[in-house]
PDB file of C-alpha atoms in Angstrom:
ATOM      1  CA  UNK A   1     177.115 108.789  59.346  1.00  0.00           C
ATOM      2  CA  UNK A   2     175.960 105.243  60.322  1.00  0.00           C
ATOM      3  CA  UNK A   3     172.969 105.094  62.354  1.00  0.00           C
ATOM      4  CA  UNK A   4     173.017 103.551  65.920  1.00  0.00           C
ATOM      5  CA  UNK A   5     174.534  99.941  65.957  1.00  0.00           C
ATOM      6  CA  UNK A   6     172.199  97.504  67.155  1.00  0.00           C
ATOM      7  CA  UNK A   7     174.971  95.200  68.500  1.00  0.00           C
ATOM      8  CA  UNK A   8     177.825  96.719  70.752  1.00  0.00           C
ATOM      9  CA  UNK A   9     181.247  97.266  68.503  1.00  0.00           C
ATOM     10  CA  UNK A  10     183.251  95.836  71.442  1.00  0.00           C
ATOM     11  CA  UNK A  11     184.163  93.048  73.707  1.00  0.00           C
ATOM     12  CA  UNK A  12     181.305  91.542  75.700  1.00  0.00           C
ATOM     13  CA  UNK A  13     180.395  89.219  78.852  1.00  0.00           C
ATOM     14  CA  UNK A  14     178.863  85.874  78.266  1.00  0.00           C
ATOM     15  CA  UNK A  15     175.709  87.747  79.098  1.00  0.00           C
ATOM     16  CA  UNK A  16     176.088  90.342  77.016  1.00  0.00           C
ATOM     17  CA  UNK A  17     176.638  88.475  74.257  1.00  0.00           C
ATOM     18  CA  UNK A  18     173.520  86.088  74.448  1.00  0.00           C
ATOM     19  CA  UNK A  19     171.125  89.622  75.058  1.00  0.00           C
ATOM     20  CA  UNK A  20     172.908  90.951  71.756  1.00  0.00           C
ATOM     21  CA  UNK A  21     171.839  87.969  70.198  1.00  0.00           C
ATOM     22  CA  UNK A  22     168.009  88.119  71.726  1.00  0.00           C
ATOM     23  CA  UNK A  23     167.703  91.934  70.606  1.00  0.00           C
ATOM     24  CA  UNK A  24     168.850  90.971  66.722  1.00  0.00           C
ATOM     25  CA  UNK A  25     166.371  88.199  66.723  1.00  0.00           C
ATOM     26  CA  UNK A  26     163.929  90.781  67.767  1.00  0.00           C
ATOM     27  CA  UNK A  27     164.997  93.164  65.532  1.00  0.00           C
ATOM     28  CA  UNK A  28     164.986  90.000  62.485  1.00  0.00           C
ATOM     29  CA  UNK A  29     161.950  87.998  64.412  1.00  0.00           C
ATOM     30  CA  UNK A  30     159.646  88.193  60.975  1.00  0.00           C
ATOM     31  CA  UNK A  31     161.984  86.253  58.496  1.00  0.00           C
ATOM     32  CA  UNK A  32     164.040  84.439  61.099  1.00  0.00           C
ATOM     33  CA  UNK A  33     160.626  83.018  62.347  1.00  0.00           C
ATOM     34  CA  UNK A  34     159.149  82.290  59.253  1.00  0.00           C
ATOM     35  CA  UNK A  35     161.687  80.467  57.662  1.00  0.00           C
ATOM     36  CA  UNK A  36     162.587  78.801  60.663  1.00  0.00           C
ATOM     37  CA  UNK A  37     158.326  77.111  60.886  1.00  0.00           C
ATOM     38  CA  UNK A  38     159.365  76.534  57.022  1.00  0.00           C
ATOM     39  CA  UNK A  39     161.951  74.514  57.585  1.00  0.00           C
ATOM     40  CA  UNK A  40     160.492  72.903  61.035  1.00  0.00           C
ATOM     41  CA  UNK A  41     157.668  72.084  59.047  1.00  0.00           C
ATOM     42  CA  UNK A  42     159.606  70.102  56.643  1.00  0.00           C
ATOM     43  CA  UNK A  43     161.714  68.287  59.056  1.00  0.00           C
ATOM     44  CA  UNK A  44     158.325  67.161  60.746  1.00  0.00           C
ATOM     45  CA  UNK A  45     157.103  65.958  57.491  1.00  0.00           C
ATOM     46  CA  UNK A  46     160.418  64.467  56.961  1.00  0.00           C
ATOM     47  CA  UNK A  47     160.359  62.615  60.856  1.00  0.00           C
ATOM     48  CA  UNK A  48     156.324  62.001  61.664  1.00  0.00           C
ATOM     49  CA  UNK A  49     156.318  59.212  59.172  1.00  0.00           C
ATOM     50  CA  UNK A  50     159.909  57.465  60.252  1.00  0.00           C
ATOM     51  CA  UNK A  51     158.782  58.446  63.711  1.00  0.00           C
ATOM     52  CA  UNK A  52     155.817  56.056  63.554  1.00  0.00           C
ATOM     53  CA  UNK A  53     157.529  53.087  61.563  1.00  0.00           C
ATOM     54  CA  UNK A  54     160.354  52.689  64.417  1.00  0.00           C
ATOM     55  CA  UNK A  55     157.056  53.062  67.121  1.00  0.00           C
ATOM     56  CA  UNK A  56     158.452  56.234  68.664  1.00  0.00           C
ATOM     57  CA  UNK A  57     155.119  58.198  70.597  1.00  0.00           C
ATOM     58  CA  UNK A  58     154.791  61.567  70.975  1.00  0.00           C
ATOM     59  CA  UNK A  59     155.048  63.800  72.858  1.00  0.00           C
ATOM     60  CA  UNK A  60     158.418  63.011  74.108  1.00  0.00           C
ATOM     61  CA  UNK A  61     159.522  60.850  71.327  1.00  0.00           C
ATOM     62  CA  UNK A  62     161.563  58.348  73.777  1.00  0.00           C
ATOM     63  CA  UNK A  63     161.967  55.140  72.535  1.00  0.00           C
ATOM     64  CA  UNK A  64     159.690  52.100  72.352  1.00  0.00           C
ATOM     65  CA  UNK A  65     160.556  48.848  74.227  1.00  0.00           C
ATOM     66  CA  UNK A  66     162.538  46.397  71.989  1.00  0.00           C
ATOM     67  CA  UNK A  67     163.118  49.055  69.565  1.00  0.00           C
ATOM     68  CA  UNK A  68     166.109  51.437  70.949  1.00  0.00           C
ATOM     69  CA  UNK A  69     167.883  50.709  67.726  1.00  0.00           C
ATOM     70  CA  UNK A  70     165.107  52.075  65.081  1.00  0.00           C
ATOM     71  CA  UNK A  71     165.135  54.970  67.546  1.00  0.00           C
ATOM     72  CA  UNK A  72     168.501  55.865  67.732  1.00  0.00           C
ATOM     73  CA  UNK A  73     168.324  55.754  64.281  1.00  0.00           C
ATOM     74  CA  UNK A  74     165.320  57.895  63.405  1.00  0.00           C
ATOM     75  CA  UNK A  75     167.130  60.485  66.497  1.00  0.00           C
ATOM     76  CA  UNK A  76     170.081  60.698  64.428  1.00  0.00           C
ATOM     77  CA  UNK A  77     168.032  61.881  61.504  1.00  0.00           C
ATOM     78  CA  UNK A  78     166.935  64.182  63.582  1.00  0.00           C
ATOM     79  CA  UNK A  79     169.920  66.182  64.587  1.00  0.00           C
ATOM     80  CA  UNK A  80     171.000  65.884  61.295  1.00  0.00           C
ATOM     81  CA  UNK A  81     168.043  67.484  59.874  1.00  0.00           C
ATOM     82  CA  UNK A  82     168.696  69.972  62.755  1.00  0.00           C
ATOM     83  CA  UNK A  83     171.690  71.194  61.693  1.00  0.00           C
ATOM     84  CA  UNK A  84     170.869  71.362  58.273  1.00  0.00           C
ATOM     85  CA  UNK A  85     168.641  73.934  59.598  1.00  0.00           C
ATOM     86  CA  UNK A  86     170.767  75.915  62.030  1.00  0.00           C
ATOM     87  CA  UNK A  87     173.116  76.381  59.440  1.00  0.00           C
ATOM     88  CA  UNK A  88     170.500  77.336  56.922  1.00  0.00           C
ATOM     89  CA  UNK A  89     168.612  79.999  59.542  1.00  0.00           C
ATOM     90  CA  UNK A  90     172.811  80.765  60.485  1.00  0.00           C
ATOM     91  CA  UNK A  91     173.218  82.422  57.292  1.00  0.00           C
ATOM     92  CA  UNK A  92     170.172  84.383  57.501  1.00  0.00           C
ATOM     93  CA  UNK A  93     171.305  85.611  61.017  1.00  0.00           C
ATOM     94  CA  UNK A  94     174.982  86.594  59.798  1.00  0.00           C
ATOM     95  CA  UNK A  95     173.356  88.222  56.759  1.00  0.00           C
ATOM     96  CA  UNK A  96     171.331  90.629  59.501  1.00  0.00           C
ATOM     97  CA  UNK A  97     174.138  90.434  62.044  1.00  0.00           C
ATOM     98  CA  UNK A  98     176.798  92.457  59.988  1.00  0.00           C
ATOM     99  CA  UNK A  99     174.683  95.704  59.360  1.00  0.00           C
ATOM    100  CA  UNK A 100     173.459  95.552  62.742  1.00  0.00           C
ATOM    101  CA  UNK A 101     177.055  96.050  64.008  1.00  0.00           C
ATOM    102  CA  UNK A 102     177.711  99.015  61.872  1.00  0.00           C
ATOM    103  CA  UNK A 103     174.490 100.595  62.364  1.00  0.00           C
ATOM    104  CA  UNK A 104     173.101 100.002  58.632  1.00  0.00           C
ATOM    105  CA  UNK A 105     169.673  99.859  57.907  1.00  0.00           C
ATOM    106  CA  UNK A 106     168.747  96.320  55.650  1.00  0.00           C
ATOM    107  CA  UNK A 107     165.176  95.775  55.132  1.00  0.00           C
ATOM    108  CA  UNK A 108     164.364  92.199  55.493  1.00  0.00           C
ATOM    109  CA  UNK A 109     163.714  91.076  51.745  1.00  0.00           C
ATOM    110  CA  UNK A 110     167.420  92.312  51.103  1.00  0.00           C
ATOM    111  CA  UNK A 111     169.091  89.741  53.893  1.00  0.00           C
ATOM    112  CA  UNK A 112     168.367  86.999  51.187  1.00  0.00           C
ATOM    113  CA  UNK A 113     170.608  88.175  48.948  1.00  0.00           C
ATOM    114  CA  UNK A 114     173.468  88.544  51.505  1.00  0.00           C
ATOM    115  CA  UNK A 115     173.317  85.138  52.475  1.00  0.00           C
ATOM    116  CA  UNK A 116     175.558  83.190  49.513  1.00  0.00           C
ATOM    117  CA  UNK A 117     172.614  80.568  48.767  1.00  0.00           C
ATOM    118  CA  UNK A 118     174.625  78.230  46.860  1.00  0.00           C
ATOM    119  CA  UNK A 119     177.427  77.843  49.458  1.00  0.00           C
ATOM    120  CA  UNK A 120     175.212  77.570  52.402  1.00  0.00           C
ATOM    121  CA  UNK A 121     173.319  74.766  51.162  1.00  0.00           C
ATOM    122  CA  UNK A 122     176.513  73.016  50.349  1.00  0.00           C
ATOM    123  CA  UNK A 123     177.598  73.645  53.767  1.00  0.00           C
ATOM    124  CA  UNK A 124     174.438  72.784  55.634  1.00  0.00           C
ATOM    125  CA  UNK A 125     174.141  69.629  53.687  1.00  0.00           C
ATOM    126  CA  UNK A 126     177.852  68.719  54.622  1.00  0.00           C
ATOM    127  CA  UNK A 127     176.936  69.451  58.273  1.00  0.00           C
ATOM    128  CA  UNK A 128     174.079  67.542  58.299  1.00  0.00           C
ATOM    129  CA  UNK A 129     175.441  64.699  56.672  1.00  0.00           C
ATOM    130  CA  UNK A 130     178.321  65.123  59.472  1.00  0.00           C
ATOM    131  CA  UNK A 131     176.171  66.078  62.523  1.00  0.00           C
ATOM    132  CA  UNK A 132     173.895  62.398  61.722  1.00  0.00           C
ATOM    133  CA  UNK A 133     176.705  60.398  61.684  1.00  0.00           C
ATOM    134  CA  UNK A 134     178.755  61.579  64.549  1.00  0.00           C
ATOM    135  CA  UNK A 135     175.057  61.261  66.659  1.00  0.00           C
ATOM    136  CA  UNK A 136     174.792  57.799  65.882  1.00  0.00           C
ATOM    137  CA  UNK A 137     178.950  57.055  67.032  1.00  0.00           C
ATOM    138  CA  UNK A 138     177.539  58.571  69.965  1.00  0.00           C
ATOM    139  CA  UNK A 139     176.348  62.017  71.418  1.00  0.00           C
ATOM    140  CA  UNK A 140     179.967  63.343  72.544  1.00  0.00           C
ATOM    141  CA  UNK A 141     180.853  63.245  68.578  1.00  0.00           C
ATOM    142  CA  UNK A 142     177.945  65.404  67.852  1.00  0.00           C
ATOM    143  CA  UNK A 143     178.275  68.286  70.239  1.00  0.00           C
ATOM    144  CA  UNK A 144     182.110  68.162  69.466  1.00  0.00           C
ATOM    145  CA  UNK A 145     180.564  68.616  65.710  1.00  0.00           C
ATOM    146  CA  UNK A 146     178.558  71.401  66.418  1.00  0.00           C
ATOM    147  CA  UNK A 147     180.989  73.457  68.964  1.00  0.00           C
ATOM    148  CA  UNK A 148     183.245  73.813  66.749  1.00  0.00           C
ATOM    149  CA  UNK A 149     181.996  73.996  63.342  1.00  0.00           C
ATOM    150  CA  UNK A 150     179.104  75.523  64.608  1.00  0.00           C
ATOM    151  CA  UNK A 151     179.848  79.333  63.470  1.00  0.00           C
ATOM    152  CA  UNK A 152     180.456  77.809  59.840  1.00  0.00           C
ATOM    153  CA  UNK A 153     177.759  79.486  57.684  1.00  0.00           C
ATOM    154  CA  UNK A 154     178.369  82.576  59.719  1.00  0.00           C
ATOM    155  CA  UNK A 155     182.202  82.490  58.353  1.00  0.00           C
ATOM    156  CA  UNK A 156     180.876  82.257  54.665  1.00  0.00           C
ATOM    157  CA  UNK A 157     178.404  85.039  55.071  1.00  0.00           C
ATOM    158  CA  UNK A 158     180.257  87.710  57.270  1.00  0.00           C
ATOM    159  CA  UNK A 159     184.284  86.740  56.755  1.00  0.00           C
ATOM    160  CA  UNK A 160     183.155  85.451  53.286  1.00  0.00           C
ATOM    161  CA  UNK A 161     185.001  82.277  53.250  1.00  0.00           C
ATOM    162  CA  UNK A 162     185.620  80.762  49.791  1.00  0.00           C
ATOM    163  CA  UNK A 163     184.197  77.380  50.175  1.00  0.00           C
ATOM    164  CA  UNK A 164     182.537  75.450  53.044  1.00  0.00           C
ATOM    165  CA  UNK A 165     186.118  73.429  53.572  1.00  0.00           C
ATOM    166  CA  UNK A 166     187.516  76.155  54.638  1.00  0.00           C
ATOM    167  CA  UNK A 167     184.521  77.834  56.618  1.00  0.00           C
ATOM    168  CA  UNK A 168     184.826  74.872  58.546  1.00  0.00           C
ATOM    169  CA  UNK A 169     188.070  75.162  59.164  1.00  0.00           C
ATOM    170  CA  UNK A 170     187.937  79.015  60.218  1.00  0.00           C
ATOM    171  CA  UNK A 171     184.666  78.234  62.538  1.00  0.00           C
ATOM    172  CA  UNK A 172     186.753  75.798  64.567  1.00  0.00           C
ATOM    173  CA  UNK A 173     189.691  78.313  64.962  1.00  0.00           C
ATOM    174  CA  UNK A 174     187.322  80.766  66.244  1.00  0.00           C
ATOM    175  CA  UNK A 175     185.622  78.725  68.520  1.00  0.00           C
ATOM    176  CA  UNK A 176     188.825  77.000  70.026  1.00  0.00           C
ATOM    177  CA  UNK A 177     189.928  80.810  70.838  1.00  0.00           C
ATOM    178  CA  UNK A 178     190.158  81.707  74.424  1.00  0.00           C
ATOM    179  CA  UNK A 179     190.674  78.653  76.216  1.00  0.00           C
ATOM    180  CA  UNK A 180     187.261  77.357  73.685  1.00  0.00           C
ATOM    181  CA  UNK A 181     185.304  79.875  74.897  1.00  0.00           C
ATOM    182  CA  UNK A 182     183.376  80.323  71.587  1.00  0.00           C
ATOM    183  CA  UNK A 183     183.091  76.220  71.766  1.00  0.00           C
ATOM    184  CA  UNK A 184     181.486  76.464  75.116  1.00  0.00           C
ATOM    185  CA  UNK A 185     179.581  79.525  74.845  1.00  0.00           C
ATOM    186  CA  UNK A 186     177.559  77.374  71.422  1.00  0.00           C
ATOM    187  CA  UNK A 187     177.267  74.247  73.610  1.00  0.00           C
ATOM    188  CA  UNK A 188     175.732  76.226  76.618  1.00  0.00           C
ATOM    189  CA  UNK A 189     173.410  78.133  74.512  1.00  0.00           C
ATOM    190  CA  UNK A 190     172.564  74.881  72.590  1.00  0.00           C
ATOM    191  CA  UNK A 191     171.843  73.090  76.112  1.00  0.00           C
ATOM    192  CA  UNK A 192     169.702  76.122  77.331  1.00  0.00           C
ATOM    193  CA  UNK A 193     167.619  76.068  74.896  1.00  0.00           C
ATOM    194  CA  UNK A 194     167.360  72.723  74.324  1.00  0.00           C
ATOM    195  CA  UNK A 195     165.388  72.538  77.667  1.00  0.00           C
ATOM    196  CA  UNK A 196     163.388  75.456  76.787  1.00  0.00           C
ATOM    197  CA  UNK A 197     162.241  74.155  73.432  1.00  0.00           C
ATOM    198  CA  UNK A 198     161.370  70.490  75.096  1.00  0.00           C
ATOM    199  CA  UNK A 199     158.994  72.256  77.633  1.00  0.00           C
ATOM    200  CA  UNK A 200     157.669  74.128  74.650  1.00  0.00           C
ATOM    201  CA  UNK A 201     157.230  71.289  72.492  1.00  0.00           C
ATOM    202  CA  UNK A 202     155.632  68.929  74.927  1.00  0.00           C
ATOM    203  CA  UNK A 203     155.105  70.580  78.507  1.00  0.00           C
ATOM    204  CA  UNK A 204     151.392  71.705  76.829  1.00  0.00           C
ATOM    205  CA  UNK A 205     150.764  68.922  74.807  1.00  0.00           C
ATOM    206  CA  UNK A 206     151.212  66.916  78.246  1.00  0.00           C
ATOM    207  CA  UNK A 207     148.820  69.563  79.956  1.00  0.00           C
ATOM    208  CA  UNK A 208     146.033  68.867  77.388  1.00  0.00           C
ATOM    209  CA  UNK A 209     146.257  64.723  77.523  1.00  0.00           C
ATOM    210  CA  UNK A 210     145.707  65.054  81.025  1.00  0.00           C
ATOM    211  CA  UNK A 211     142.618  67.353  80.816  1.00  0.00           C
ATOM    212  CA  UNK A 212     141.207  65.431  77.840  1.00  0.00           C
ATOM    213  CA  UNK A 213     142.100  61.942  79.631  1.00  0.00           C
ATOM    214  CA  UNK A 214     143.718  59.812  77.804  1.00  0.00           C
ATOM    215  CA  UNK A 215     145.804  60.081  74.024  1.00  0.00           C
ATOM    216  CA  UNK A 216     142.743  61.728  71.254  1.00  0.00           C
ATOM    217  CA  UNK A 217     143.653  61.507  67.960  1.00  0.00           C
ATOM    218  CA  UNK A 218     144.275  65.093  67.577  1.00  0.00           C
ATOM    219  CA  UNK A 219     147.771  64.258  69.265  1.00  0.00           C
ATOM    220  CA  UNK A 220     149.088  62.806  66.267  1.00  0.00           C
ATOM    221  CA  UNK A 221     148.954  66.430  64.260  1.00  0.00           C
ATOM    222  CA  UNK A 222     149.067  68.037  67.796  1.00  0.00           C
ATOM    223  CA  UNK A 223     152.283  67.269  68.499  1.00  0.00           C
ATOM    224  CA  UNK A 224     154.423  67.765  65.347  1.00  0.00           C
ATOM    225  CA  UNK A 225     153.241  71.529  65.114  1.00  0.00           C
ATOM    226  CA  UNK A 226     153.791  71.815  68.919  1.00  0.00           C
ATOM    227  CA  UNK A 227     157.649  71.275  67.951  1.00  0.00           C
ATOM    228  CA  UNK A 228     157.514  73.089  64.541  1.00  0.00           C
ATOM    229  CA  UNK A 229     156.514  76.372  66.371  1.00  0.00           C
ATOM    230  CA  UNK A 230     159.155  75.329  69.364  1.00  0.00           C
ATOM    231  CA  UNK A 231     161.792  74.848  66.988  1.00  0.00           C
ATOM    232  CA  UNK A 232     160.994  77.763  64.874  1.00  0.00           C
ATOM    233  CA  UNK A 233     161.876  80.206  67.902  1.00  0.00           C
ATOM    234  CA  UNK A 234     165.144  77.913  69.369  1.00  0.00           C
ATOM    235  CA  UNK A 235     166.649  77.942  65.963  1.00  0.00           C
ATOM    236  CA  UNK A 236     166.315  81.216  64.960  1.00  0.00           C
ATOM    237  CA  UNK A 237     167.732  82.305  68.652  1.00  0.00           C
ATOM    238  CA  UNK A 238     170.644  79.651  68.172  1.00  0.00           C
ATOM    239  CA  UNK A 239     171.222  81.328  64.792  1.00  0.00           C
ATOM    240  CA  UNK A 240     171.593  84.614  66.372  1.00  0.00           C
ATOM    241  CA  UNK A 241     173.808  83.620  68.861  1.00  0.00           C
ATOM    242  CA  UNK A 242     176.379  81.833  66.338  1.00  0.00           C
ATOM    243  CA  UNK A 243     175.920  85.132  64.470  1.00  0.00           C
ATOM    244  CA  UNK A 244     176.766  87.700  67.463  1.00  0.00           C
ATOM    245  CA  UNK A 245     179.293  85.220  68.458  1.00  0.00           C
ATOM    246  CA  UNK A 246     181.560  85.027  65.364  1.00  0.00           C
ATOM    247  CA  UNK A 247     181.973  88.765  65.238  1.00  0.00           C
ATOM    248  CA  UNK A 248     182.534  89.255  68.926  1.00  0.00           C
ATOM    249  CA  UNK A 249     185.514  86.502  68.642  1.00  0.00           C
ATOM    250  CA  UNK A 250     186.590  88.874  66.081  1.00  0.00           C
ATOM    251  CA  UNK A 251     186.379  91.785  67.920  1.00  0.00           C
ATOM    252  CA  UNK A 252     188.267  89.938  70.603  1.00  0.00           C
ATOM    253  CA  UNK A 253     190.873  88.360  69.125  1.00  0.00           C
ATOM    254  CA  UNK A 254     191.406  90.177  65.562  1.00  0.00           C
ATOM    255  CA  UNK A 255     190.374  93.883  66.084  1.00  0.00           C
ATOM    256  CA  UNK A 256     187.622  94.460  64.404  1.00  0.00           C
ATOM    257  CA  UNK A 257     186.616  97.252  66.073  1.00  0.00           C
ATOM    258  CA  UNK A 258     189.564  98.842  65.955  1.00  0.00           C
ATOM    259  CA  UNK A 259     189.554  98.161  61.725  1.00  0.00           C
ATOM    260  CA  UNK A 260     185.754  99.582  62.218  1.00  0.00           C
ATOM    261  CA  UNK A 261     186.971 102.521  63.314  1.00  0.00           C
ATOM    262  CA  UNK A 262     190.197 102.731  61.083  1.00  0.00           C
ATOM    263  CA  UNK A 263     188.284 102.146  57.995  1.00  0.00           C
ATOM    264  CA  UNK A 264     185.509 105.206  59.132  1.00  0.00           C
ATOM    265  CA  UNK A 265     188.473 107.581  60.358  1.00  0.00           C
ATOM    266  CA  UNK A 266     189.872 107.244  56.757  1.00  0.00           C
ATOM    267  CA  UNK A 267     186.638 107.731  54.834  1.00  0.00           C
ATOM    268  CA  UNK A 268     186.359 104.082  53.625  1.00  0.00           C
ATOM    269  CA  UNK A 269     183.770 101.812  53.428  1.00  0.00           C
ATOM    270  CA  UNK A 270     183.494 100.319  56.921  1.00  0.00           C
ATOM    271  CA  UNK A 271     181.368  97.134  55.825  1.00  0.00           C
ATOM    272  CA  UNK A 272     184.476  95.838  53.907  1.00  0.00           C
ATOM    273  CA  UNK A 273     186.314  95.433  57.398  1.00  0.00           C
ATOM    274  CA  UNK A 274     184.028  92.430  57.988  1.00  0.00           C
ATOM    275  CA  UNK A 275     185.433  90.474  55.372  1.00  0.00           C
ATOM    276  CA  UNK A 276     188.771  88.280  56.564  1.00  0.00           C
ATOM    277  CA  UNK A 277     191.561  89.141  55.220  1.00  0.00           C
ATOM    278  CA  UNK A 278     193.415  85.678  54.719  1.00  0.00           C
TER     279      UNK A 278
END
């Protein structure tokens, strides 16, 4: 017998869905975390640098007078880089996501191997390829990017999609289900914590230029980890909410539960119920 799911096999509530998704980055926090500060520590690397040639200062990172067009630039980088990320941490999620819907235990070494390496690169390099251009056409082309393709590395991990074309393709079906309720559900959650990871990454730093007076040097390393340890924790919550989401569009729209339960009624193995049968 399976042991108690850690998601709910069933139809949920907007607000149902988004605690599922807090409780399996609890449950994941260690290597969800981790690799998220990883990869938030290479995008910072990537940015400072690019960040200081187009004279953008921390720690809000607006632009500079007379130089809106280096910034716009750099800030497309930027949500590229971010959704090469969100799709990378997206696979991890999905990879911890499925068990936790069937109640199976997965110790945390074994999600890497569930995550289909080679095709999620491929994927998150396509999206953030994608995601950078469509932010410099504008920001509408962006969030239109990520609503719907933004359960994409979830497809190829879960539904096991056979190449990131058609991942893509699948993500936007799901999301555009329900009158786009998957599409809105990524852009609120995106939004939410958008704000949240802003106050994170520069309400403090703000706190402590006032108390010290002025801009110290230590701003300039300050501020960069200030948003790797923000971004770390946004991510790895978007992540889980693309995750949870995919497989309650599922159980919405295609059944799953009901092939769940099938599938255990008959003796079978339940886990093979999460792949899509094209």
């Amino acid at each position: 017998m399976p042991a108690q799911p850690e998601l709910p096999l069933r139809p949920m509530t907007l607000g149902e869905l988004l605690d599922a998704a807090m409780a399996l980055m609890r449950a994941r926090a260690l290597p969800l975390l981790v690799a998220g500060a990883g990869l938030g520590l290479l995008e910072q690397a990537l940015l400072v640098p690019l960040r200081a040639a187009a004279f953008v200062s921390a720690p809000y990172y607006g632009p500079a007078r007379g130089h809106f067009g280096q910034w716009w630039l750099v800030t497309a980088l930027g949500f590229g880089t971010e959704t090469v990320i969100l799709t990378l941490l997206g696979a991890l999620a999905a990879a911890a996501a499925g068990p936790a819907l069937l109640g199976r235990r997965v110790r945390h070494r074994e999600l890497w191997a569930r995550t289909r390496p080679l095709s999620t690169v491929s994927v998150a390099l396509l999206l953030g390829v994608l995601a950078g251009a469509a932010l410099f056409a504008g920001f509408v082309p962006w969030l239109i990017l990520y609503g719907l393709g933004g359960l994409t590395s979830a497809v190829l991990v879960i539904d096991r999609a056979g190449n990131p074309f058609s991942a893509l393709a699948r993500s936007a079906r799901l999301t555009a289900r329900s009158g786009l309720r998957g599409f809105w559900t990524l852009l609120c959650a995106y939004l939410t914590w958008f704000v949240i990871r802003f106050a994170l990454g520069s309400g403090w730093v703000w706190i402590l230029t006032r108390l010290s007076g002025g801009e110290p040097a230590w701003l300039t390393w300050l501020t960069p980890a200030a948003w790797v340890l923000a971004n770390a924790v946004a991510y790895s919550a978007l992540a889980c909410v693309a995750a949870v989401l995919l497989l309650e569009t599922r159980i919405r729209t295609e059944g799953l539960d009901i092939a769940v339960g099938r599938a255990r009624s008959r003796g079978e193995d339940d886990y093979a119920t999460l792949v899509y049968a094209r």
